[in-house]
């Protein structure tokens, strides 16, 4: 014991002792470093491994190992964990590459009923088929190891990220046409700001339908929040369906006013009814330009026949490209309306749902918001 104490004392300078004292009192150092600093300082006062261990609440062999490291490497170096070689990896790089390649396939492509892999299924498949593929190291592969290997390669075969395939060969051209309409809106806004008079009356409306709005009723009363008991409304899980409604809406991009109809369906006859609503809302000399998608009701024979009977130049359609509905400003309105008015809505009938929707539209029109499109607008001709 005495030779260890003497060796530690000889190895410690006054600067080392001051540093050890500072570490032993620190609240920011790692707990292991603080504990080892306390061991060395306590051992200087009492050269008994057992006594030091008993005082600090650690095993005497732990104290001995710490002192031995201080003698061999210095007191400050003894505070850090020594590098450990660890177990040699048993899974070869080739086996990992085979497993990652397998994860990039679908599970159904390998005869499973699953569409995508789960890590458990992938581990089972690797155990059963890995050795036959020349990777004996995968014979005992476990799920946790699969997760680590896939995590290193940033592969998540159990998840799906959706993307939008461009299926319209004229996408760029149609997008440019829509952007030109938005540019016209911008020009008209600037002209209106300078003068209250318009040489060419025009209304530009962004239009779309929001189908499938569910009329759902509760089967028990909602319970209001109660301080100290529950912070939210409480609602019974059971509900009753009364059917669905479709909201047909268009935003005047110059005034922010929303024109809307609520109907059971959104066929050609409902679309024509909406066009008649616009026709009644604007003076006869006003050109009404609509931005809308290629829904069958918008280009049907019935719709075209009605448009042909209208005065020339009264209605003009600009269609968004296929899978390009995001170019239509009204989509943002639908999103906001769903999150504010329709979110968690419960009604006793379809008629009540219709009244609530129209009341929401009236509330929007009470404080109209003029929507502005900016994405790629500078590129519009």
Short mmCIF file of C-alpha atoms in Angstrom, two decimals:
data_model
loop_
_atom_site.label_atom_id
_atom_site.label_comp_id
_atom_site.label_asym_id
_atom_site.label_seq_id
_atom_site.Cartn_x
_atom_site.Cartn_y
_atom_site.Cartn_z
CA UNK A 1 0.00 0.00 0.00
CA UNK A 2 2.74 2.47 1.03
CA UNK A 3 4.57 2.11 -2.27
CA UNK A 4 1.40 3.01 -4.19
CA UNK A 5 0.81 6.09 -2.05
CA UNK A 6 4.42 7.14 -2.42
CA UNK A 7 4.26 6.65 -6.19
CA UNK A 8 1.09 8.75 -6.46
CA UNK A 9 2.55 11.53 -4.35
CA UNK A 10 5.67 11.58 -6.48
CA UNK A 11 3.61 11.64 -9.69
CA UNK A 12 1.43 14.54 -8.53
CA UNK A 13 2.57 18.13 -8.84
CA UNK A 14 0.92 20.98 -6.99
CA UNK A 15 -0.76 21.92 -10.25
CA UNK A 16 -2.13 18.37 -10.61
CA UNK A 17 -3.52 18.47 -7.09
CA UNK A 18 -5.23 21.82 -7.69
CA UNK A 19 -6.73 20.47 -10.90
CA UNK A 20 -7.97 17.30 -9.16
CA UNK A 21 -9.56 19.37 -6.40
CA UNK A 22 -11.33 21.54 -8.98
CA UNK A 23 -12.61 18.49 -10.85
CA UNK A 24 -13.79 16.76 -7.66
CA UNK A 25 -15.96 19.80 -6.84
CA UNK A 26 -17.20 20.44 -10.38
CA UNK A 27 -20.86 20.10 -11.33
CA UNK A 28 -20.22 20.12 -15.04
CA UNK A 29 -17.60 17.36 -15.31
CA UNK A 30 -18.64 13.79 -16.07
CA UNK A 31 -19.55 11.82 -12.96
CA UNK A 32 -16.84 9.21 -13.63
CA UNK A 33 -14.11 11.87 -13.76
CA UNK A 34 -15.32 13.48 -10.53
CA UNK A 35 -15.37 10.10 -8.78
CA UNK A 36 -11.82 9.18 -9.87
CA UNK A 37 -10.49 12.59 -8.81
CA UNK A 38 -12.02 12.02 -5.38
CA UNK A 39 -10.40 8.57 -5.21
CA UNK A 40 -6.90 9.95 -5.88
CA UNK A 41 -7.29 12.81 -3.44
CA UNK A 42 -8.68 10.54 -0.74
CA UNK A 43 -5.94 7.97 -1.34
CA UNK A 44 -3.32 10.65 -0.66
CA UNK A 45 -4.79 11.02 2.83
CA UNK A 46 -5.33 7.31 3.46
CA UNK A 47 -3.27 4.72 1.59
CA UNK A 48 -5.80 1.93 2.06
CA UNK A 49 -7.72 0.87 -1.03
CA UNK A 50 -10.39 -0.65 1.19
CA UNK A 51 -10.73 2.45 3.37
CA UNK A 52 -10.97 4.75 0.34
CA UNK A 53 -13.56 2.49 -1.28
CA UNK A 54 -15.61 2.33 1.90
CA UNK A 55 -15.57 6.10 2.28
CA UNK A 56 -16.57 6.79 -1.32
CA UNK A 57 -18.98 3.86 -1.67
CA UNK A 58 -17.06 1.97 -4.38
CA UNK A 59 -15.29 -1.39 -4.52
CA UNK A 60 -11.67 -1.39 -3.33
CA UNK A 61 -10.56 -2.93 -6.64
CA UNK A 62 -12.00 0.10 -8.43
CA UNK A 63 -9.80 2.33 -6.27
CA UNK A 64 -6.78 0.14 -6.96
CA UNK A 65 -7.27 0.27 -10.73
CA UNK A 66 -7.59 4.07 -10.58
CA UNK A 67 -4.38 4.40 -8.58
CA UNK A 68 -2.52 2.04 -10.89
CA UNK A 69 -3.55 4.12 -13.91
CA UNK A 70 -2.41 7.28 -12.11
CA UNK A 71 1.01 5.73 -11.54
CA UNK A 72 1.28 4.50 -15.11
CA UNK A 73 -0.18 7.43 -17.06
CA UNK A 74 -0.36 10.37 -14.67
CA UNK A 75 -3.17 11.50 -12.33
CA UNK A 76 -5.07 13.57 -14.89
CA UNK A 77 -4.91 10.90 -17.59
CA UNK A 78 -6.24 8.38 -15.06
CA UNK A 79 -9.55 10.26 -14.92
CA UNK A 80 -10.47 9.31 -18.49
CA UNK A 81 -11.73 5.94 -19.68
CA UNK A 82 -9.07 3.93 -21.44
CA UNK A 83 -9.80 3.03 -25.05
CA UNK A 84 -11.14 -0.47 -25.35
CA UNK A 85 -10.57 -2.65 -28.41
CA UNK A 86 -14.13 -3.99 -28.36
CA UNK A 87 -15.39 -7.10 -30.03
CA UNK A 88 -14.33 -7.67 -33.60
CA UNK A 89 -17.28 -7.12 -35.99
CA UNK A 90 -18.68 -10.44 -37.13
CA UNK A 91 -20.80 -9.10 -40.01
CA UNK A 92 -18.66 -8.52 -43.06
CA UNK A 93 -18.98 -5.47 -45.33
CA UNK A 94 -20.24 -7.74 -48.14
CA UNK A 95 -22.98 -9.07 -45.87
CA UNK A 96 -24.00 -5.54 -44.93
CA UNK A 97 -24.13 -4.53 -48.59
CA UNK A 98 -26.30 -7.60 -49.34
CA UNK A 99 -28.66 -6.71 -46.49
CA UNK A 100 -28.96 -3.07 -47.60
CA UNK A 101 -29.60 -4.17 -51.19
CA UNK A 102 -32.31 -6.50 -49.91
CA UNK A 103 -33.89 -3.66 -47.93
CA UNK A 104 -34.14 -1.62 -51.13
CA UNK A 105 -36.50 -4.24 -52.57
CA UNK A 106 -40.11 -4.67 -51.54
CA UNK A 107 -40.97 -7.57 -49.27
CA UNK A 108 -43.63 -8.75 -51.70
CA UNK A 109 -40.93 -9.20 -54.35
CA UNK A 110 -39.46 -11.94 -52.17
CA UNK A 111 -42.67 -13.91 -51.74
CA UNK A 112 -44.06 -12.27 -48.60
CA UNK A 113 -47.63 -10.96 -48.24
CA UNK A 114 -46.21 -7.74 -46.77
CA UNK A 115 -45.89 -4.75 -49.08
CA UNK A 116 -42.81 -3.37 -47.29
CA UNK A 117 -40.22 -4.81 -44.96
CA UNK A 118 -40.38 -4.59 -41.21
CA UNK A 119 -37.00 -4.83 -39.49
CA UNK A 120 -38.11 -8.04 -37.78
CA UNK A 121 -39.14 -9.61 -41.11
CA UNK A 122 -35.92 -8.44 -42.75
CA UNK A 123 -33.84 -10.00 -39.98
CA UNK A 124 -35.73 -13.29 -40.33
CA UNK A 125 -35.26 -13.33 -44.09
CA UNK A 126 -31.54 -12.61 -43.71
CA UNK A 127 -31.14 -15.46 -41.19
CA UNK A 128 -32.92 -17.89 -43.49
CA UNK A 129 -31.38 -16.88 -46.81
CA UNK A 130 -28.13 -15.09 -45.91
CA UNK A 131 -25.97 -18.21 -45.41
CA UNK A 132 -27.14 -19.64 -48.76
CA UNK A 133 -26.07 -16.35 -50.39
CA UNK A 134 -22.57 -16.79 -48.95
CA UNK A 135 -23.00 -14.73 -45.78
CA UNK A 136 -22.70 -17.20 -42.89
CA UNK A 137 -22.29 -14.26 -40.51
CA UNK A 138 -25.99 -13.46 -40.93
CA UNK A 139 -27.14 -16.81 -39.54
CA UNK A 140 -27.76 -15.29 -36.11
CA UNK A 141 -28.74 -11.78 -37.20
CA UNK A 142 -31.11 -10.01 -34.81
CA UNK A 143 -33.53 -7.14 -35.35
CA UNK A 144 -31.43 -4.62 -33.42
CA UNK A 145 -28.42 -5.19 -35.65
CA UNK A 146 -30.59 -4.71 -38.73
CA UNK A 147 -31.73 -1.35 -37.34
CA UNK A 148 -28.11 -0.29 -36.77
CA UNK A 149 -26.98 -1.30 -40.26
CA UNK A 150 -29.92 0.43 -41.95
CA UNK A 151 -29.46 3.49 -39.73
CA UNK A 152 -25.82 3.80 -40.81
CA UNK A 153 -26.92 3.80 -44.45
CA UNK A 154 -29.94 6.04 -43.75
CA UNK A 155 -32.31 3.48 -45.24
CA UNK A 156 -35.91 3.27 -43.95
CA UNK A 157 -37.60 0.47 -45.92
CA UNK A 158 -40.67 0.48 -43.65
CA UNK A 159 -41.65 4.03 -44.65
CA UNK A 160 -43.13 5.61 -47.78
CA UNK A 161 -42.52 9.19 -48.89
CA UNK A 162 -44.96 10.34 -51.54
CA UNK A 163 -44.00 12.36 -54.58
CA UNK A 164 -45.90 13.80 -57.51
CA UNK A 165 -45.22 12.33 -60.93
CA UNK A 166 -45.55 14.77 -63.81
CA UNK A 167 -47.86 13.07 -66.28
CA UNK A 168 -48.71 16.13 -68.35
CA UNK A 169 -46.40 16.58 -71.34
CA UNK A 170 -47.49 20.23 -71.52
CA UNK A 171 -46.99 20.92 -67.82
CA UNK A 172 -44.57 23.83 -68.25
CA UNK A 173 -46.71 25.49 -70.90
CA UNK A 174 -49.91 25.20 -68.86
CA UNK A 175 -48.13 26.40 -65.73
CA UNK A 176 -46.91 29.45 -67.67
CA UNK A 177 -50.49 30.20 -68.71
CA UNK A 178 -51.65 30.10 -65.09
CA UNK A 179 -48.73 32.30 -64.00
CA UNK A 180 -49.64 34.80 -66.71
CA UNK A 181 -53.09 35.10 -65.19
CA UNK A 182 -51.53 35.74 -61.79
CA UNK A 183 -49.29 38.34 -63.38
CA UNK A 184 -52.41 39.99 -64.82
CA UNK A 185 -53.88 40.04 -61.30
CA UNK A 186 -50.75 41.80 -60.10
CA UNK A 187 -50.98 44.40 -62.87
CA UNK A 188 -54.68 45.03 -62.20
CA UNK A 189 -54.01 45.49 -58.49
CA UNK A 190 -51.36 48.11 -59.21
CA UNK A 191 -53.68 49.88 -61.64
CA UNK A 192 -56.51 49.85 -59.12
CA UNK A 193 -54.21 51.36 -56.51
CA UNK A 194 -53.55 54.34 -58.79
CA UNK A 195 -57.09 54.82 -60.02
CA UNK A 196 -60.56 53.68 -59.05
CA UNK A 197 -61.51 53.38 -62.74
CA UNK A 198 -60.87 50.34 -64.91
CA UNK A 199 -60.70 50.60 -68.69
CA UNK A 200 -61.30 46.87 -69.12
CA UNK A 201 -63.60 45.39 -66.44
CA UNK A 202 -62.37 41.92 -65.53
CA UNK A 203 -62.85 39.50 -62.65
CA UNK A 204 -60.33 36.71 -62.04
CA UNK A 205 -61.58 33.80 -59.95
CA UNK A 206 -59.62 30.83 -58.59
CA UNK A 207 -62.10 27.94 -58.47
CA UNK A 208 -62.23 24.35 -57.25
CA UNK A 209 -64.42 21.84 -55.43
CA UNK A 210 -63.94 20.30 -52.00
CA UNK A 211 -65.96 17.07 -52.06
CA UNK A 212 -66.65 14.56 -49.31
CA UNK A 213 -67.22 16.94 -46.38
CA UNK A 214 -68.73 14.58 -43.82
CA UNK A 215 -71.86 15.38 -41.84
CA UNK A 216 -71.07 13.60 -38.57
CA UNK A 217 -73.21 13.71 -35.43
CA UNK A 218 -72.24 12.95 -31.87
CA UNK A 219 -74.14 10.28 -29.92
CA UNK A 220 -73.47 11.92 -26.55
CA UNK A 221 -72.96 15.53 -25.49
CA UNK A 222 -69.46 17.01 -25.62
CA UNK A 223 -68.02 17.80 -22.20
CA UNK A 224 -66.47 21.29 -21.89
CA UNK A 225 -63.01 21.91 -20.41
CA UNK A 226 -62.92 22.08 -16.64
CA UNK A 227 -60.05 23.81 -14.80
CA UNK A 228 -58.03 21.38 -12.76
CA UNK A 229 -59.87 18.35 -14.18
CA UNK A 230 -59.35 18.19 -17.96
CA UNK A 231 -58.02 20.92 -20.24
CA UNK A 232 -59.81 19.97 -23.47
CA UNK A 233 -63.27 19.22 -24.73
CA UNK A 234 -64.16 15.57 -24.18
CA UNK A 235 -66.06 13.73 -26.89
CA UNK A 236 -67.50 10.24 -27.01
CA UNK A 237 -65.77 8.02 -29.58
CA UNK A 238 -69.04 6.84 -31.10
CA UNK A 239 -70.57 8.92 -33.89
CA UNK A 240 -73.27 8.80 -36.54
CA UNK A 241 -72.86 9.57 -40.24
CA UNK A 242 -75.43 11.60 -42.17
CA UNK A 243 -73.68 11.62 -45.56
CA UNK A 244 -71.37 14.04 -47.34
CA UNK A 245 -71.55 17.40 -49.09
CA UNK A 246 -69.43 19.16 -51.70
CA UNK A 247 -68.26 22.75 -51.43
CA UNK A 248 -67.90 24.57 -54.76
CA UNK A 249 -65.95 27.77 -54.18
CA UNK A 250 -64.06 30.45 -56.06
CA UNK A 251 -62.01 33.37 -54.76
CA UNK A 252 -62.02 36.69 -56.56
CA UNK A 253 -58.29 37.38 -56.63
CA UNK A 254 -58.83 41.13 -56.93
CA UNK A 255 -61.25 41.61 -54.03
CA UNK A 256 -60.79 38.51 -51.87
CA UNK A 257 -64.51 37.71 -51.95
CA UNK A 258 -65.42 34.01 -51.90
CA UNK A 259 -68.30 32.79 -54.08
CA UNK A 260 -69.62 29.44 -52.87
CA UNK A 261 -72.26 26.78 -53.26
CA UNK A 262 -72.85 23.70 -51.10
CA UNK A 263 -74.43 20.75 -52.85
CA UNK A 264 -74.73 17.00 -52.44
CA UNK A 265 -72.60 16.39 -55.54
CA UNK A 266 -70.34 18.29 -57.93
CA UNK A 267 -71.44 17.28 -61.41
CA UNK A 268 -71.80 19.41 -64.54
CA UNK A 269 -75.17 20.76 -63.43
CA UNK A 270 -73.72 21.93 -60.10
CA UNK A 271 -70.77 23.55 -61.88
CA UNK A 272 -73.13 25.35 -64.27
CA UNK A 273 -75.11 26.50 -61.25
CA UNK A 274 -71.90 28.00 -59.86
CA UNK A 275 -71.20 29.73 -63.18
CA UNK A 276 -74.70 31.22 -63.05
CA UNK A 277 -73.88 32.46 -59.55
CA UNK A 278 -70.79 34.24 -60.92
CA UNK A 279 -72.79 35.55 -63.87
CA UNK A 280 -75.26 37.18 -61.47
CA UNK A 281 -72.50 38.54 -59.23
CA UNK A 282 -70.70 40.63 -61.88
CA UNK A 283 -71.91 43.30 -64.35
CA UNK A 284 -72.66 42.14 -67.88
CA UNK A 285 -69.58 43.89 -69.35
CA UNK A 286 -67.17 42.18 -66.97
CA UNK A 287 -64.99 39.39 -68.35
CA UNK A 288 -64.89 36.51 -65.87
CA UNK A 289 -61.67 34.52 -65.98
CA UNK A 290 -61.50 31.25 -64.05
CA UNK A 291 -58.44 29.27 -62.98
CA UNK A 292 -59.55 25.66 -62.51
CA UNK A 293 -58.50 22.04 -63.00
CA UNK A 294 -59.47 19.54 -65.68
CA UNK A 295 -62.33 17.90 -63.79
CA UNK A 296 -64.76 16.23 -66.20
CA UNK A 297 -67.58 18.58 -65.13
CA UNK A 298 -65.52 21.59 -66.29
CA UNK A 299 -65.15 20.34 -69.85
CA UNK A 300 -68.29 18.23 -70.27
CA UNK A 301 -70.65 18.57 -73.22
CA UNK A 302 -73.30 20.03 -70.93
CA UNK A 303 -70.90 22.70 -69.64
CA UNK A 304 -69.62 23.57 -73.11
CA UNK A 305 -73.16 23.91 -74.40
CA UNK A 306 -74.05 26.35 -71.62
CA UNK A 307 -70.88 28.40 -72.19
CA UNK A 308 -71.63 28.57 -75.93
CA UNK A 309 -74.95 30.24 -75.13
CA UNK A 310 -73.25 33.04 -73.17
CA UNK A 311 -72.05 36.34 -74.67
CA UNK A 312 -68.63 36.15 -76.29
CA UNK A 313 -65.83 36.88 -73.84
CA UNK A 314 -68.02 36.56 -70.76
CA UNK A 315 -66.22 33.45 -69.45
CA UNK A 316 -62.64 32.40 -70.03
CA UNK A 317 -61.06 29.26 -68.55
CA UNK A 318 -57.38 28.72 -67.73
CA UNK A 319 -56.72 25.10 -66.77
CA UNK A 320 -54.01 23.97 -64.38
CA UNK A 321 -51.85 21.09 -65.66
CA UNK A 322 -52.58 17.54 -64.61
CA UNK A 323 -51.30 16.94 -61.07
CA UNK A 324 -50.76 20.68 -60.82
CA UNK A 325 -53.65 21.64 -58.58
CA UNK A 326 -51.12 23.25 -56.23
CA UNK A 327 -50.96 26.07 -58.80
CA UNK A 328 -54.54 27.00 -57.90
CA UNK A 329 -54.72 29.59 -55.12
CA UNK A 330 -58.10 28.36 -53.89
CA UNK A 331 -56.38 25.23 -52.53
CA UNK A 332 -54.84 27.37 -49.79
CA UNK A 333 -58.26 28.71 -48.90
CA UNK A 334 -59.68 25.18 -48.64
CA UNK A 335 -56.83 24.18 -46.36
CA UNK A 336 -57.40 27.14 -44.05
CA UNK A 337 -61.18 26.64 -44.10
CA UNK A 338 -60.79 22.96 -43.19
CA UNK A 339 -58.46 23.77 -40.30
CA UNK A 340 -60.64 26.53 -38.88
CA UNK A 341 -64.33 25.97 -39.69
CA UNK A 342 -64.55 22.26 -40.51
CA UNK A 343 -62.07 20.90 -37.96
CA UNK A 344 -63.85 18.65 -35.42
CA UNK A 345 -67.22 19.85 -36.69
CA UNK A 346 -70.29 17.88 -35.51
CA UNK A 347 -73.80 18.45 -36.86
CA UNK A 348 -77.23 16.88 -36.47
CA UNK A 349 -77.96 16.75 -40.23
CA UNK A 350 -76.63 17.55 -43.69
CA UNK A 351 -78.77 20.67 -43.71
CA UNK A 352 -77.07 21.93 -40.56
CA UNK A 353 -73.66 21.22 -42.08
CA UNK A 354 -74.63 23.20 -45.18
CA UNK A 355 -75.76 26.14 -43.03
CA UNK A 356 -72.56 26.02 -40.98
CA UNK A 357 -70.39 26.01 -44.11
CA UNK A 358 -72.24 28.95 -45.66
CA UNK A 359 -72.02 30.80 -42.35
CA UNK A 360 -68.26 30.19 -42.46
CA UNK A 361 -68.10 31.61 -45.99
CA UNK A 362 -70.04 34.69 -44.88
CA UNK A 363 -67.60 35.14 -42.01
CA UNK A 364 -64.68 34.97 -44.44
CA UNK A 365 -66.32 37.54 -46.71
CA UNK A 366 -66.89 39.83 -43.75
CA UNK A 367 -63.10 40.25 -43.56
CA UNK A 368 -61.91 39.30 -47.08
CA UNK A 369 -58.27 38.47 -47.65
CA UNK A 370 -56.75 39.25 -51.04
CA UNK A 371 -54.60 36.27 -51.89
CA UNK A 372 -51.33 36.81 -53.72
CA UNK A 373 -49.31 34.34 -55.77
CA UNK A 374 -45.54 34.84 -55.82
CA UNK A 375 -43.90 31.49 -56.76
CA UNK A 376 -42.11 31.81 -60.14
CA UNK A 377 -44.18 34.87 -60.95
CA UNK A 378 -41.11 36.69 -62.26
CA UNK A 379 -40.73 33.97 -64.90
CA UNK A 380 -44.20 34.60 -66.33
CA UNK A 381 -44.15 36.24 -69.72
#
